[in-house]
Amino acid sequence: MPQESAVYTHGHHESVLRSHTWRTAANSAGYLLDSLKPHMRVLDIGCGPGTITADLAALVPDGQVTGLERAPEVLDQARATAAARGADNARFVVGDVHALDFPDDTFCVVHAHQVLQHVGDPVQALREMRRVTRPGGIVAVRDSDYSAMTWYPEVPGMADWRQLYLRVARANGGEPDAGRRLHAWARQAGFAPEAITATTGTWCYRTPEERSWWSELWADRTVSSSYARIAVDGGHATPADLRRIAEAWRAWGAEEDGWFGILHGEILCRV
């Protein structure tokens, strides 16, 4: 079976987990929630620190949620999150979405949030997600789209941030504009067009607290995370470039009229 060939651009630096632990089922999987039933078995791919996983476990109290993550080092935090919330129907395993270690027809729902933008073969990933989903079940995927992100005001350096991120992510083997491609990838993976429901969702950061949080985590990520190392080692930027972009993030965050919008593509695929 194919295995992961892409490098995870973000890594698990504290600035990355600061963002990931903010995510909930409500703000990141709202398009799926009406489809959940108390008895369901759910697979949460790319679970990271487990905040969405624990939420999903609470929504299927008579079922079970399995959080799967390629990076084992973050699963201790995921287990602690589930334990703190009393989610004893959640478990966590290491695995690769390209070659899932589960039999056919295992889960009622297979969910992946911000995963396919980082993998080497998103179509193969969707094939595997479909394989382990029971007939009548759902594959649910949500990914952001970096070229569709927009902000105000146009602080010098912010456009450089996006162009750099696009270069680094694609050099790592991923596709940062995954959101717009999800429905097409699903068709290539074998889902019938009439089985695919495609929607969009957004995040918006505008209040002083939201701007401070979002700008600081990206400023820190730009100079301190594995993304920074990959950008420099790959010849995409110098340390001085990264420091300048980090300051652009802080300048945007200080703007009284600052606003940042993130578009996501979403698909619900019936098996």
C-alpha atoms as one frame of an Amber mdcrd trajectory, in Angstrom:
protein
   0.000   0.000   0.000   1.205   3.579  -0.598   2.701   5.360   2.387   2.997
   9.017   3.285   5.492  10.853   1.087   4.761  14.455   2.121   6.388  16.330
   5.003   3.970  17.831   7.517   4.653  21.522   7.027   3.558  22.780  10.452
   5.029  20.224  12.839   3.889  20.258  16.466   5.593  23.330  17.885   3.712
  25.033  20.726   2.551  27.762  18.339   0.928  25.107  16.149  -0.757  23.323
  19.045  -1.980  26.713  20.286  -4.088  26.810  17.129  -5.053  23.129  17.092
  -6.304  23.076  20.678  -8.682  25.963  19.872 -10.555  23.722  17.442 -13.850
  22.169  18.469 -16.471  20.081  16.722 -18.684  23.175  16.676 -16.174  25.524
  15.006 -14.484  22.935  12.793 -16.988  20.155  11.993 -20.385  21.841  12.115
 -21.267  20.529   8.656 -21.078  16.965  10.017 -22.814  17.230  13.393 -26.417
  16.772  12.227 -25.433  13.417  10.728 -24.092  11.943  13.977 -26.123   9.378
  15.945 -25.431   8.220  19.525 -24.434   4.659  18.543 -21.919   5.486  15.795
 -18.317   4.341  15.465 -16.217   7.272  14.269 -12.648   7.503  12.967 -11.051
  10.950  13.407  -8.004  11.122  11.130  -5.260  13.618  11.953  -6.656  14.065
  15.452  -3.696  16.078  16.781  -4.210  17.108  20.420  -7.682  15.555  20.447
 -10.024  18.476  21.079 -12.313  17.658  18.144 -12.032  13.941  18.919 -13.222
  14.444  22.484 -16.141  16.546  21.260 -17.140  13.835  18.785 -16.949  11.231
  21.556 -19.448  13.239  23.604 -21.809  13.279  20.613 -21.747   9.483  20.183
 -22.066   8.381  23.848 -23.162   4.854  22.937 -20.520   4.494  20.241 -16.764
   4.898  20.010 -14.340   7.388  18.480 -10.851   6.420  17.332  -8.390   9.273
  16.924  -5.621   8.499  14.443  -2.432  10.513  14.122   0.747   9.916  12.159
   2.885  11.698  14.775   2.891   9.643  18.013   4.376  12.467  20.115   1.114
  14.443  20.148  -1.093  11.528  21.234  -0.211  11.858  24.917  -1.855  15.284
  24.824  -4.859  13.840  22.978  -5.286  11.117  25.601  -5.021  13.699  28.386
  -7.669  15.854  26.690 -10.056  12.913  26.422  -9.417  11.850  30.015 -10.014
  15.383  31.335 -13.389  15.423  29.603 -14.385  11.965  30.719 -14.429  10.682
  27.126 -13.834   7.045  27.968 -15.264   6.016  24.590 -12.298   7.635  22.806
  -9.085   5.811  21.944  -6.003   6.901  20.022  -3.706   5.097  17.597  -0.795
   5.844  15.290  -1.465   5.340  11.594  -1.143   6.527   7.998  -4.262   7.651
   6.116  -2.846   6.182   2.892  -2.886   2.669   4.384  -5.350   2.473   7.264
  -4.871  -0.530   9.532  -8.581  -1.361   9.796 -10.768  -3.903   8.005 -13.237
  -2.859   5.339 -16.559  -1.438   6.567 -15.384  -0.709  10.126 -16.729   2.802
  10.821 -20.013   4.648  10.474 -18.211   7.982   9.990 -14.647   8.753   8.904
 -13.689  12.373   9.548 -10.588  14.381   8.640 -10.044  18.043   9.449  -7.147
  19.933   7.820  -5.499  16.683   6.724  -5.655  16.304   2.940  -3.749  19.547
   2.343  -0.734  17.908   3.978  -0.679  14.432   2.401   1.158  13.211  -0.657
  -1.786  11.431  -2.287  -5.153  12.859  -1.202  -7.080  10.670  -3.650  -5.555
   7.507  -2.187  -6.325   8.857   1.285  -9.982   9.268   0.317 -10.045   5.762
  -1.163  -8.836   4.385   2.158 -11.346   6.471   4.085 -14.085   5.106   1.833
 -12.843   1.519   2.217 -13.094   1.522   6.011 -16.538   3.193   6.022 -19.619
   0.982   6.247 -22.273   1.027   3.505 -24.621   3.882   4.359 -21.865   5.656
   6.269 -20.212   9.025   5.733 -16.756  10.314   4.835 -16.471  13.916   6.076
 -13.521  16.123   5.112 -12.775  19.818   5.692  -9.690  21.694   4.491  -8.690
  25.317   4.301  -7.672  27.075   1.092  -4.680  29.388   1.517  -5.096  31.307
  -1.746  -8.669  32.115  -0.702  -7.631  33.551   2.674  -8.187  37.280   2.854
  -7.407  40.050   5.291  -7.622  43.771   5.912  -5.726  46.041   5.894  -3.032
  45.024   3.408  -0.043  45.324   5.737   3.303  45.104   3.871   4.739  41.605
   4.237   1.470  39.721   4.609   1.277  38.865   0.903   4.898  37.663   1.158
   3.809  35.360   3.989   1.204  33.673   1.807   3.488  33.261  -1.194   6.183
  31.774   1.014   3.751  29.400   2.681   2.438  28.191  -0.696   5.976  27.492
  -1.899   7.029  25.651   1.255   3.870  23.538   1.506   4.052  22.458  -2.143
   7.764  21.697  -1.877   6.857  19.434   1.049   4.473  17.489  -1.210   1.188
  18.982   0.001  -1.502  21.152  -1.607  -2.322  24.248   0.480  -5.318  25.079
  -1.733  -6.959  21.759  -0.886 -10.330  23.247   0.041 -11.350  23.976  -3.541
 -10.233  20.524  -4.695 -11.997  18.253  -2.196 -15.061  17.502  -4.335 -12.891
  16.699  -7.366 -10.606  14.453  -5.331 -13.656  12.634  -3.961 -14.873  11.872
  -7.480 -11.413  10.593  -8.422 -11.514   8.372  -5.326 -14.671   6.682  -6.588
 -17.521   8.565  -4.940 -20.480   9.102  -7.241 -21.204  12.801  -7.879 -24.676
  12.467  -6.379 -23.147  11.012  -3.199 -21.049  14.143  -2.568 -22.387  17.196
  -0.750 -19.927  20.086  -1.075 -20.180  23.159   1.142 -17.955  25.885   2.564
 -17.272  27.087   6.090 -15.292  30.001   7.488 -13.263  31.203  10.422 -12.999
  34.933  11.077 -10.638  36.765  13.449 -11.552  40.408  14.108 -11.787  41.347
  17.786  -8.636  42.644  19.533  -8.317  39.336  21.397  -8.770  37.259  18.232
  -6.301  39.379  16.254  -3.701  39.168  19.014  -4.063  35.402  19.319  -4.003
  34.686  15.567  -1.184  37.088  14.712   1.074  36.009  17.581   0.745  32.310
  16.873   1.617  32.879  13.203   4.484  35.209  14.109   5.869  32.539  16.444
   5.259  29.764  13.920   7.083  31.744  11.224  10.340  31.949  13.166  10.272
  29.061  15.652   8.420  26.015  14.265   9.566  23.272  11.908   7.991  25.379
   9.141  10.714  27.978   9.748  13.470  25.374   9.545  12.030  23.849   6.373
  11.669  27.276   4.766  15.319  28.127   5.414  16.791  24.675   4.710  14.830
  24.458   1.463  16.169  27.787   0.235  12.733  29.420   0.242  13.594  32.169
   2.727  16.368  33.524   4.922  16.070  33.978   8.685  15.843  37.723   8.025
  12.918  37.125   5.653  11.139  35.142   8.341  11.714  37.813  10.980  10.303
  40.438   8.622   7.195  38.329   7.944   6.719  37.694  11.668   6.756  41.443
  12.257   4.215  41.883   9.466   1.895  39.511  11.345   2.320  41.535  14.532
   1.706  44.780  12.657  -1.511  43.355  11.205  -2.580  42.155  14.652  -2.155
  45.681  16.027  -4.440  47.219  13.392  -7.679  48.444  14.990  -9.591  47.562
  11.805  -7.801  44.252  11.302  -9.866  41.364   9.912  -8.805  37.898   8.708
 -11.115  35.447   6.938 -10.375  31.780   6.211 -12.404  29.828   3.673 -12.730
  26.054   4.007 -14.014  23.487   1.552 -16.174  20.757   3.103 -17.468  17.481
   1.708 -19.899  14.889   3.055 -19.618  11.716   0.971 -22.194   8.943   1.341
 -20.838   5.429   0.934
